[in-house]
Amino acid sequence: MPGDSAITLRSLQVDQKSWTVRLRVLRPGSEIACGTNLLSRIRKMIMVDEEGTRIGVVIFKDEIQQFNHIFENHKSYAISNGQVQRSNQDYFNAHPLMELVLKKYTTVKEIGETINVDSTIVYNFMKFPDIDSTIHNRKAIDVCGIVIKVKDKKKTHTARGATKYVREITLMDNECHSVIVSLWEDMATNEGGELQEIAAENPVISLAQVTARKYQGELQLQTTMASIMQIYPTNDEVQHLQAWLAQINDPLKIQALAMKERIKKANKVTLHEIIHNRFLLSEDEYYFFKATVNKVENKSYIWYDSCTKCNSAISKNGDTMACRKCNIEPSYRLLLNVTQENERALITIFEEAAMLYVGCPVNEYLMSVEKEENDSKYFRGLSLQTGMEFQFLIALNKKATIVNGQLNVVAEAIEKIQLENQKPAKHVDKIVQRKKLNTLQDEDEILMGTSKAKNSNTTTKRRQTKKNINCDENVYISSDDDETIQQLFKKIKKKSDSTYGSKDVQFIQVKKEKS
DNA sequence: CCCCCCCC
C-alpha cells in the first residue's frame, strides 16, 4: 500500500475491508487479563490522526505478540487493513462509532515524521466544582490540573472478583480545589509510572474522557478504557495553570493550599461532638475541628523505617534513605496528642500533612537528624509547635476509634492557624508556658523510659531548664537546654539501639508506665 | 473475542 493512499478516520467506514490510516499513539496500553475467569487477554491502545480524531485500537490475545514491540508511545504509524467494527455503545469509547481491531494480516509501518497533536486535540475542560458525580459517572468529561501527589500502583480486587491495578494521583486547579484521580490498569502502569518519576516537579496534565463519582462525600475521578492523558500539553488552559504554579514555586506551599481548601469544604465539628455524639455524624463525610497540639508522642521516631512494599529495613543509600531492593523511601507517621476544651485526641498524620507539620520531605528530615537530633531545626521545630492550634481534617470511618474518652483518628489534612498577633498576650503567655513545662515533663518521662526518674534532683533541674524557655513564637530553646535535652536523647537512643527494630514497642511501654 | 472498578 503506498503511503499517499492513506485516508483520515473521518472517511473510514465500519466494516471497510481495505484501508490505510496514519495514526499516532496517544495511550500505548498494556496487555491485561480480562473476560470470564480472566482467561482472555487484550491490549487496547488509543490513537489519533492528523485531524485530531481519536480511536480505540484493539489487539486480542493471539495477535498481542505480533505487535508487541512495534507500537511505542508518541510515535506514528501507517496501519493498513484490519477489522473496523462498530463500538459497543454500552461502554466509553475513544471514537463514538467504531474501533479498529488489528489482525494477523494487518501491516504496520512507522512514519518517520510523527503526527503533531499540539493543536489538534481539543478538550472541553470542566472546573472541579462544576463536576457532578451523578451526571458525570455516565458522561465522560475532560479535566486539567497540577499533579500534587502520585501514589504507588497497587493491586486490587473488584467486587466481581477481577484483579486490577490502580494508582491514585491528586490534581489541583488554580483555585486550590483538588481531586483524586484513579488511574486504572495500563494507565496506572504507563502514564502513572511516568508521572511518578517527575512527581517532585508538580507536572501539569490534561485528561480526556474520565468519569466522576463520590467517595466519603468527596469527588473522585476515574479513567476509563477511552481516557487519555497528556503530560505538559500545549493548550492555553494548561499553560495558564503552569504559569500560576510557577508563581507559587514551593511544593510545600502547594500542599498546604490544597489541604486548606479541603478543610474549607468539610463539616465543622467539635471534639466534644465527635466523642460524645458520634452517632449523629456520618461515616461518609469529612469533618474538621480545631485543636491544640500538646506534643508529638513519637518525636524521636516519626517515620517508618521498614519498606512499605517488602518490609525490609530502610537504610542509607547514597545521599538518601531508601529500601535497597524496591528503592522506596521511608514515610512519615506522626502521632499528635491534641486537646480541644477538655476533650482529647490522638491524631496520626502521614504524607503531606506530616510534611507540612515537620516542614520538609521525609528524606531531608532523616538527613538532618542523622548525626544529632538537636542539630536539626526540623526536630527542634517539633517541640516549638506545641501549644499551637491547628485544624484537622478527618474521615469518621471505622478506623476512627474512641478509647477511654479519647478519639484516635488519622487526619488527612492539617492547617496551621495563623495568629493575628504573633506575640500572645501576657496571661496567655503564662498558660502556654505552663503547657510547655508539662510537655517537657512528659517528654522527660519518655526520654528516661520510666517515671521512676522523678527524683527531687531531676525535678529541680527541670525547673531550672524551664525558666529559660520563652514562649515568644520566635524563641529558640537555649543552648543549655539543648545540652540537657541532647543528653537525654542520647540515653534513649542507646536504649532503643539495644532493642533494635522495636522502637514502637518501646513507645508503647513508655505510654503504659505513664497511665 | 474487551470494559465501570479499589480505599494508607
Coordinates of C-alpha atoms (C1' of nucleotides) in Angstrom, one line a residue:
Chain A
M1 CA 0.0 0.0 0.0
P2 CA 1.6 3.3 -1.0
G3 CA 1.5 5.9 1.8
D4 CA -0.3 8.5 -0.2
S5 CA -3.5 6.4 -0.3
A6 CA -3.9 6.9 3.4
I7 CA -7.3 8.2 4.5
T8 CA -8.4 10.0 7.7
L9 CA -10.6 8.3 10.3
R10 CA -13.4 10.7 9.3
S11 CA -13.7 8.9 6.0
L12 CA -13.2 5.4 7.3
Q13 CA -16.4 3.2 7.3
V14 CA -17.5 0.4 9.6
D15 CA -16.7 -3.0 8.0
Q16 CA -14.5 -1.4 5.4
K17 CA -12.0 -4.1 4.2
S18 CA -9.1 -2.3 2.5
W19 CA -7.7 0.9 4.1
T20 CA -4.6 2.7 5.3
V21 CA -4.7 5.2 8.2
R22 CA -1.9 7.3 9.6
L23 CA -2.1 7.3 13.4
R24 CA -0.1 8.4 16.4
V25 CA -0.1 6.5 19.7
L26 CA -1.8 8.6 22.5
R27 CA -2.2 5.8 25.0
P28 CA 0.0 2.8 24.5
G29 CA -2.0 0.4 26.7
S30 CA -0.6 -2.8 28.0
E31 CA -1.6 -6.4 27.9
I32 CA -4.2 -7.1 30.5
A33 CA -6.2 -10.1 31.6
C34 CA -10.0 -9.9 31.1
G35 CA -13.2 -11.7 30.3
T36 CA -14.8 -14.6 32.2
N37 CA -12.3 -16.1 34.6
L38 CA -9.7 -13.7 33.3
L39 CA -8.9 -16.2 30.6
S40 CA -8.8 -13.7 27.7
R41 CA -6.0 -11.3 27.2
I42 CA -6.3 -8.0 25.4
R43 CA -4.2 -4.8 24.7
K44 CA -6.1 -1.7 23.8
M45 CA -4.4 1.4 22.6
I46 CA -5.8 4.8 21.8
M47 CA -4.5 6.5 18.7
V48 CA -5.1 9.8 16.9
D49 CA -4.9 11.0 13.3
E50 CA -3.8 14.3 11.7
E51 CA -7.2 15.8 12.3
G52 CA -7.3 15.0 15.9
T53 CA -9.8 12.2 15.6
R54 CA -9.2 9.6 18.3
I55 CA -9.9 5.8 18.0
G56 CA -9.5 2.7 20.2
V57 CA -7.2 0.1 18.6
V58 CA -7.7 -3.4 20.0
I59 CA -5.3 -6.3 19.8
F60 CA -6.7 -9.6 21.0
K61 CA -4.8 -12.5 22.7
D62 CA -3.4 -14.3 19.6
E63 CA -2.1 -11.2 18.0
I64 CA -0.5 -9.5 21.0
Q65 CA 2.9 -11.0 20.4
Q66 CA 2.8 -10.0 16.8
F67 CA 2.5 -6.3 17.6
N68 CA 4.3 -6.3 21.0
H69 CA 7.5 -4.5 20.0
I70 CA 6.0 -2.3 17.3
F71 CA 4.0 0.4 19.0
E72 CA 5.6 3.0 21.2
N73 CA 4.1 6.0 22.9
H74 CA 4.1 9.2 20.9
K75 CA 5.2 7.6 17.7
S76 CA 3.2 7.5 14.5
Y77 CA 2.4 4.6 12.2
A78 CA 0.7 3.8 8.9
I79 CA -1.7 1.0 9.6
S80 CA -3.2 -1.0 6.7
N81 CA -6.2 -3.3 6.9
G82 CA -7.8 -4.9 9.8
Q83 CA -11.3 -5.1 11.2
V84 CA -13.3 -1.8 11.5
Q85 CA -16.0 -2.7 13.9
R86 CA -18.9 -0.7 15.5
S87 CA -18.1 0.2 19.0
N88 CA -20.2 -1.1 21.9
Q89 CA -22.4 1.8 22.9
D90 CA -22.7 0.4 26.5
Y91 CA -19.2 1.5 27.2
F92 CA -16.9 4.5 26.9
N93 CA -15.2 4.7 23.5
A94 CA -12.4 6.9 22.2
H95 CA -14.4 7.1 18.9
P96 CA -18.2 7.4 19.1
L97 CA -18.9 4.9 16.3
M98 CA -16.1 2.5 15.7
E99 CA -12.8 0.9 16.8
L100 CA -10.0 -0.9 15.0
V101 CA -9.1 -4.5 15.6
L102 CA -5.6 -5.4 14.4
K103 CA -5.4 -8.9 12.8
K104 CA -2.8 -11.3 11.5
Y105 CA -3.0 -9.7 8.1
T106 CA -2.7 -6.1 9.4
T107 CA 0.5 -4.3 8.4
V108 CA 2.1 -1.5 10.4
K109 CA 4.9 0.8 9.3
E110 CA 6.4 3.5 11.5
I111 CA 6.2 7.1 10.0
G112 CA 9.5 9.0 10.2
E113 CA 7.8 12.4 10.8
T114 CA 5.5 11.9 13.7
I115 CA 1.9 13.4 13.6
N116 CA 1.6 16.7 15.5
V117 CA -1.0 16.7 18.3
D118 CA -0.3 20.2 19.8
S119 CA -3.2 21.9 18.3
T120 CA -5.5 19.1 17.0
I121 CA -6.5 17.6 20.3
V122 CA -9.5 19.6 21.5
Y123 CA -10.5 19.5 25.2
N124 CA -13.6 20.7 26.9
F125 CA -12.2 21.2 30.4
M126 CA -14.6 21.2 33.3
K127 CA -13.8 23.1 36.5
F128 CA -13.6 20.8 39.5
P129 CA -16.5 22.5 41.4
D130 CA -18.8 22.1 38.4
I131 CA -18.4 18.3 38.1
D132 CA -21.5 16.5 39.2
S133 CA -20.9 12.9 40.1
T134 CA -24.5 11.9 39.4
I135 CA -24.3 13.1 35.8
H136 CA -20.6 12.6 35.0
N137 CA -20.4 8.9 36.0
R138 CA -22.3 8.2 32.8
K139 CA -20.9 11.0 30.7
A140 CA -17.2 11.3 30.4
I141 CA -15.5 14.7 30.9
D142 CA -12.1 16.4 30.4
V143 CA -10.1 18.0 33.1
C144 CA -6.7 19.5 33.6
G145 CA -4.7 20.2 36.7
I146 CA -1.4 20.3 38.6
V147 CA -0.3 16.9 39.8
I148 CA 0.3 17.4 43.5
K149 CA 0.5 13.7 44.5
V150 CA 1.3 10.4 42.9
K151 CA 0.8 7.2 44.9
D152 CA 2.2 3.8 44.2
K153 CA 0.4 1.5 41.9
K154 CA -1.4 -1.2 43.8
K155 CA -3.2 -4.4 43.0
T156 CA -6.9 -4.5 44.0
H157 CA -9.8 -6.9 43.8
T158 CA -13.0 -5.7 42.4
A159 CA -16.4 -6.8 43.6
R160 CA -16.7 -9.1 40.7
G161 CA -13.5 -10.8 41.6
A162 CA -11.2 -9.4 39.0
T163 CA -7.7 -8.4 39.9
K164 CA -6.8 -5.0 38.7
Y165 CA -4.1 -2.4 39.1
V166 CA -5.0 1.1 40.2
R167 CA -2.9 4.2 41.1
E168 CA -4.2 7.3 42.7
I169 CA -3.0 10.7 41.8
T170 CA -4.2 14.1 43.0
L171 CA -4.8 17.1 40.8
M172 CA -5.2 20.7 41.8
D173 CA -6.6 23.6 39.9
N174 CA -5.6 27.3 40.2
E175 CA -8.2 27.9 42.8
C176 CA -6.7 25.2 45.0
H177 CA -9.6 22.7 44.6
S178 CA -8.1 19.2 44.5
V179 CA -9.5 15.9 43.3
I180 CA -8.2 12.4 43.4
V181 CA -8.0 10.6 40.0
S182 CA -7.8 6.8 40.0
L183 CA -5.7 5.6 37.0
W184 CA -6.7 2.1 36.1
E185 CA -4.7 -0.8 34.7
D186 CA -2.4 0.2 31.8
M187 CA -2.7 3.9 32.8
A188 CA -1.7 3.1 36.3
T189 CA 1.4 1.4 34.9
N190 CA 2.3 3.6 31.9
E191 CA 1.2 7.2 32.3
G192 CA 1.1 6.8 36.1
G193 CA 4.7 5.5 36.2
E194 CA 5.8 8.4 34.1
L195 CA 4.1 10.8 36.4
Q196 CA 5.7 9.2 39.5
E197 CA 9.1 9.8 38.1
I198 CA 8.5 13.5 37.7
A199 CA 6.1 14.0 40.7
A200 CA 8.5 16.3 42.5
E201 CA 8.3 18.9 39.8
N202 CA 4.4 19.0 40.1
P203 CA 3.7 18.4 36.4
V204 CA 0.6 19.8 34.7
I205 CA -1.5 17.3 32.8
S206 CA -4.8 17.1 30.8
L207 CA -7.1 14.1 30.9
A208 CA -9.8 13.4 28.4
Q209 CA -12.8 11.2 28.9
V210 CA -12.7 10.4 32.6
T211 CA -15.8 9.8 34.9
A212 CA -16.7 11.1 38.3
R213 CA -18.0 9.5 41.5
K214 CA -18.3 10.3 45.1
Y215 CA -16.3 8.7 47.9
Q216 CA -16.8 9.8 51.5
G217 CA -18.6 12.9 50.3
E218 CA -15.6 14.0 48.1
L219 CA -15.4 13.9 44.4
Q220 CA -13.2 11.4 42.7
L221 CA -12.4 10.8 39.1
Q222 CA -11.6 7.6 37.3
T223 CA -10.1 6.7 34.0
T224 CA -12.0 4.6 31.5
M225 CA -10.9 2.5 28.6
A226 CA -11.3 5.6 26.5
S227 CA -9.3 8.1 28.6
I228 CA -6.2 9.7 27.5
M229 CA -3.6 11.7 29.5
Q230 CA -1.2 14.3 28.1
I231 CA 1.7 15.4 30.3
Y232 CA 2.6 19.1 29.8
P233 CA 0.2 19.5 26.8
T234 CA 0.5 22.8 24.8
N235 CA -3.1 24.1 25.1
D236 CA -3.8 27.5 26.7
E237 CA -5.6 26.4 29.8
V238 CA -2.8 24.1 30.9
Q239 CA -0.1 26.7 30.2
H240 CA -2.1 29.2 32.2
L241 CA -2.1 26.7 35.0
Q242 CA 1.6 26.2 34.7
A243 CA 2.3 30.0 34.9
W244 CA 0.1 30.2 38.1
L245 CA 2.1 27.3 39.5
A246 CA 5.4 29.0 38.8
Q247 CA 4.4 31.9 40.9
I248 CA 4.0 29.7 44.0
N249 CA 7.2 27.8 43.3
D250 CA 7.1 26.0 46.6
P251 CA 6.0 22.3 46.8
L252 CA 5.2 22.6 50.5
K253 CA 3.0 25.7 50.0
I254 CA 1.1 23.9 47.2
Q255 CA 0.3 21.0 49.6
A256 CA -0.7 23.5 52.3
L257 CA -3.1 25.3 49.9
A258 CA -4.7 22.1 48.8
M259 CA -5.2 20.9 52.4
K260 CA -6.6 24.3 53.4
E261 CA -9.2 24.2 50.6
R262 CA -10.2 20.6 51.6
I263 CA -10.8 21.7 55.1
K264 CA -12.8 24.6 53.9
K265 CA -15.2 22.2 52.2
A266 CA -15.6 19.8 55.1
N267 CA -18.1 19.9 58.0
K268 CA -17.0 21.7 61.1
V269 CA -17.4 19.8 64.4
T270 CA -16.1 20.0 67.9
L271 CA -14.1 17.2 69.6
H272 CA -16.9 17.0 72.1
E273 CA -19.5 16.3 69.4
I274 CA -17.3 13.5 68.0
I275 CA -16.5 11.9 71.3
H276 CA -20.0 12.2 72.9
N277 CA -22.4 12.3 69.9
R278 CA -20.6 10.4 67.2
F279 CA -23.8 8.6 66.2
L280 CA -25.2 11.9 64.9
L281 CA -22.3 12.2 62.4
S282 CA -21.9 10.4 59.1
E283 CA -19.3 7.8 58.3
D284 CA -19.2 9.0 54.7
E285 CA -18.3 12.6 55.3
Y286 CA -15.2 14.6 56.1
Y287 CA -15.1 16.7 59.3
F288 CA -12.7 19.2 60.7
F289 CA -12.0 20.5 64.1
K290 CA -9.6 22.9 65.7
A291 CA -7.3 21.6 68.5
T292 CA -4.2 22.5 70.3
V293 CA -1.1 20.3 69.9
N294 CA 0.3 19.3 73.2
K295 CA 3.1 17.1 71.9
V296 CA 4.3 14.8 69.3
E297 CA 4.1 11.4 71.0
N298 CA 6.7 9.7 68.8
K299 CA 9.0 12.6 68.5
S300 CA 12.2 10.6 68.0
Y301 CA 10.6 8.1 65.6
I302 CA 8.3 10.0 63.3
W303 CA 9.0 7.7 60.3
Y304 CA 8.5 4.1 59.3
D305 CA 11.9 2.5 59.0
S306 CA 10.8 -0.5 57.0
C307 CA 9.8 -0.6 53.3
T308 CA 6.1 -0.5 52.7
K309 CA 6.5 -3.0 49.9
C310 CA 8.9 -5.7 51.0
N311 CA 9.1 -4.9 54.7
S312 CA 12.9 -4.9 54.8
A313 CA 14.8 -2.3 56.7
I314 CA 15.4 1.0 55.1
S315 CA 19.0 2.2 55.1
K316 CA 21.2 4.9 53.8
N317 CA 21.6 4.6 50.1
G318 CA 24.0 7.2 48.9
D319 CA 22.6 10.6 49.8
T320 CA 19.1 9.4 50.6
M321 CA 17.4 6.8 52.7
A322 CA 15.6 4.1 50.8
C323 CA 14.9 0.4 50.6
R324 CA 17.8 -1.1 48.6
K325 CA 15.5 -3.6 46.9
C326 CA 12.5 -1.5 46.0
N327 CA 14.0 1.9 46.1
I328 CA 11.1 3.0 48.2
E329 CA 11.7 5.9 50.6
P330 CA 10.7 5.9 54.2
S331 CA 7.4 7.7 55.1
Y332 CA 6.3 9.9 57.9
R333 CA 3.9 8.9 60.6
L334 CA 3.4 11.4 63.4
L335 CA 1.3 10.9 66.5
L336 CA -0.1 14.2 67.8
N337 CA -1.5 14.5 71.2
V338 CA -4.1 17.2 70.9
T339 CA -6.9 18.8 73.0
Q340 CA -9.9 21.0 72.5
E341 CA -11.5 22.3 75.6
N342 CA -11.5 19.2 77.9
E343 CA -11.5 16.7 75.1
R344 CA -8.5 14.7 73.9
A345 CA -7.5 13.1 70.6
L346 CA -4.5 11.2 69.4
I347 CA -4.1 12.1 65.8
T348 CA -2.0 10.3 63.2
I349 CA -0.7 12.2 60.3
F350 CA 1.1 10.8 57.2
E351 CA 2.4 12.2 53.9
E352 CA 1.7 15.8 53.0
A353 CA 0.1 16.5 56.4
A354 CA 3.2 15.2 58.2
M355 CA 5.4 17.1 55.7
L356 CA 3.7 20.3 56.5
Y357 CA 3.9 19.7 60.2
V358 CA 7.6 18.9 60.1
G359 CA 8.4 21.4 57.4
C360 CA 10.3 19.3 54.9
P361 CA 10.2 16.0 53.0
V362 CA 11.0 12.8 55.0
N363 CA 14.4 12.3 53.4
E364 CA 15.5 15.8 54.2
Y365 CA 14.4 15.3 57.7
L366 CA 16.2 12.0 58.2
M367 CA 19.4 13.5 56.8
S368 CA 19.0 16.4 59.2
V369 CA 18.8 14.2 62.3
E370 CA 21.3 11.7 61.2
K371 CA 24.1 12.9 63.4
E372 CA 22.3 14.6 66.3
E373 CA 18.6 15.3 66.6
N374 CA 19.1 18.7 68.1
D375 CA 21.2 19.8 65.2
S376 CA 18.1 19.6 63.1
K377 CA 15.9 22.7 63.0
Y378 CA 13.0 20.5 62.0
F379 CA 13.5 18.3 65.0
R380 CA 13.5 21.3 67.3
G381 CA 10.5 22.6 65.4
L382 CA 8.5 19.6 66.5
S383 CA 8.7 21.0 70.1
L384 CA 8.3 24.6 69.2
Q385 CA 4.9 23.8 67.7
T386 CA 3.5 22.6 71.0
G387 CA 0.7 24.9 72.2
M388 CA -0.2 25.9 68.7
E389 CA -3.6 25.5 67.2
F390 CA -4.3 23.5 64.0
Q391 CA -7.4 22.5 62.0
F392 CA -7.6 18.7 61.4
L393 CA -9.5 17.1 58.6
I394 CA -10.7 13.6 59.4
A395 CA -12.9 10.9 58.0
L396 CA -15.1 9.4 60.7
N397 CA -14.8 5.9 59.3
K398 CA -14.4 2.6 61.2
K399 CA -10.7 3.2 61.7
A400 CA -11.6 6.2 63.9
T401 CA -12.0 4.8 67.5
I402 CA -12.9 6.3 70.8
V403 CA -11.0 4.7 73.7
N404 CA -11.3 5.9 77.3
G405 CA -12.9 9.1 76.1
Q406 CA -10.0 9.8 73.6
L407 CA -10.5 10.0 69.9
N408 CA -7.9 8.1 67.9
V409 CA -8.0 9.1 64.2
V410 CA -6.0 9.8 61.1
A411 CA -6.0 13.4 59.9
E412 CA -5.7 13.6 56.1
A413 CA -5.1 17.4 56.1
I414 CA -4.0 19.9 58.6
E415 CA -3.9 23.7 58.6
K416 CA -1.8 25.8 60.9
I417 CA -4.0 28.5 62.4
Q418 CA -2.2 31.8 61.9
L419 CA -2.4 34.1 64.9
E420 CA -3.3 37.7 64.2
N421 CA -0.9 38.8 66.8
Q422 CA 2.3 36.9 66.6
K423 CA 3.1 37.6 70.3
P424 CA 0.5 36.2 72.6
A425 CA -0.9 38.3 75.4
K426 CA 0.7 38.0 78.9
H427 CA -1.8 35.8 80.6
V428 CA -1.9 33.6 77.5
D429 CA 1.8 33.5 77.6
K430 CA 1.7 32.0 81.1
I431 CA -0.7 29.3 80.1
V432 CA 1.4 28.4 77.1
Q433 CA 4.4 28.4 79.3
R434 CA 2.8 26.1 81.7
K435 CA 1.8 23.9 78.9
K436 CA 5.4 23.8 77.7
L437 CA 6.5 22.9 81.2
N438 CA 4.1 20.0 81.3
T439 CA 5.2 18.9 77.9
L440 CA 8.8 18.9 78.9
Q441 CA 8.0 16.9 81.9
D442 CA 6.1 14.4 79.9
E443 CA 8.9 14.2 77.5
D444 CA 11.4 13.6 80.2
E445 CA 9.4 10.6 81.2
I446 CA 9.5 9.2 77.7
L447 CA 13.2 10.0 77.4
M448 CA 14.1 8.3 80.6
G449 CA 11.8 5.4 79.7
T450 CA 10.5 5.4 83.2
S451 CA 8.6 7.6 85.6
K452 CA 10.9 6.5 88.4
A453 CA 13.3 9.1 87.2
K454 CA 11.2 11.6 89.0
N455 CA 13.5 12.2 92.0
S456 CA 13.9 15.6 93.5
N457 CA 17.2 16.2 91.8
T458 CA 15.9 15.9 88.3
T459 CA 12.8 17.8 89.2
T460 CA 14.8 20.8 90.3
K461 CA 17.0 20.5 87.2
R462 CA 13.9 20.5 85.1
R463 CA 12.5 23.6 86.8
Q464 CA 15.7 25.5 86.0
T465 CA 15.6 24.4 82.5
K466 CA 12.0 25.5 82.1
K467 CA 12.8 29.0 83.3
N468 CA 14.8 29.6 80.2
I469 CA 12.0 28.7 77.9
N470 CA 10.5 31.8 76.4
C471 CA 7.1 31.4 74.8
D472 CA 7.5 34.0 72.1
E473 CA 7.0 32.4 68.7
N474 CA 10.4 33.2 67.6
V475 CA 12.3 32.0 70.6
Y476 CA 14.6 29.0 70.5
I477 CA 15.5 26.7 73.3
S478 CA 18.7 28.0 74.8
S479 CA 21.9 26.1 74.2
D480 CA 22.0 24.9 77.9
D481 CA 18.6 23.4 77.4
D482 CA 19.7 21.8 74.2
E483 CA 22.5 20.2 76.0
T484 CA 20.3 18.8 78.7
I485 CA 17.8 17.5 76.2
Q486 CA 20.5 16.2 74.0
Q487 CA 21.9 14.1 76.8
L488 CA 18.5 12.7 77.5
F489 CA 18.1 11.8 73.8
K490 CA 21.5 10.1 73.8
K491 CA 20.3 8.0 76.7
I492 CA 17.1 6.9 75.0
K493 CA 19.0 6.4 71.7
K494 CA 21.3 3.9 73.4
K495 CA 18.3 2.2 74.8
S496 CA 16.5 2.0 71.5
D497 CA 19.6 0.8 69.7
S498 CA 19.9 -2.1 72.1
T499 CA 16.3 -3.1 71.3
Y500 CA 16.7 -3.0 67.6
G501 CA 13.6 -3.0 65.5
S502 CA 11.2 -2.4 68.4
K503 CA 11.0 1.3 68.5
D504 CA 7.3 1.3 68.6
V505 CA 7.2 -1.3 71.3
Q506 CA 9.4 0.9 73.5
F507 CA 7.0 3.8 72.8
I508 CA 4.1 1.7 74.0
Q509 CA 5.9 0.6 77.1
V510 CA 6.6 4.2 78.0
K511 CA 2.9 5.0 77.5
K512 CA 1.8 2.2 79.6
E513 CA 4.0 3.2 82.5
K514 CA 2.5 6.7 82.3
S515 CA -1.1 5.5 82.8
Chain B
dC1 C1' -13.4 -12.2 21.3
dC2 C1' -13.0 -6.3 25.9
dC3 C1' -14.9 -2.9 30.0
dC4 C1' -17.5 0.9 35.4
dC5 C1' -13.6 -0.8 39.1
dC6 C1' -10.0 -0.2 44.6
dC7 C1' -9.6 2.6 49.6
dC8 C1' -2.7 4.1 53.7

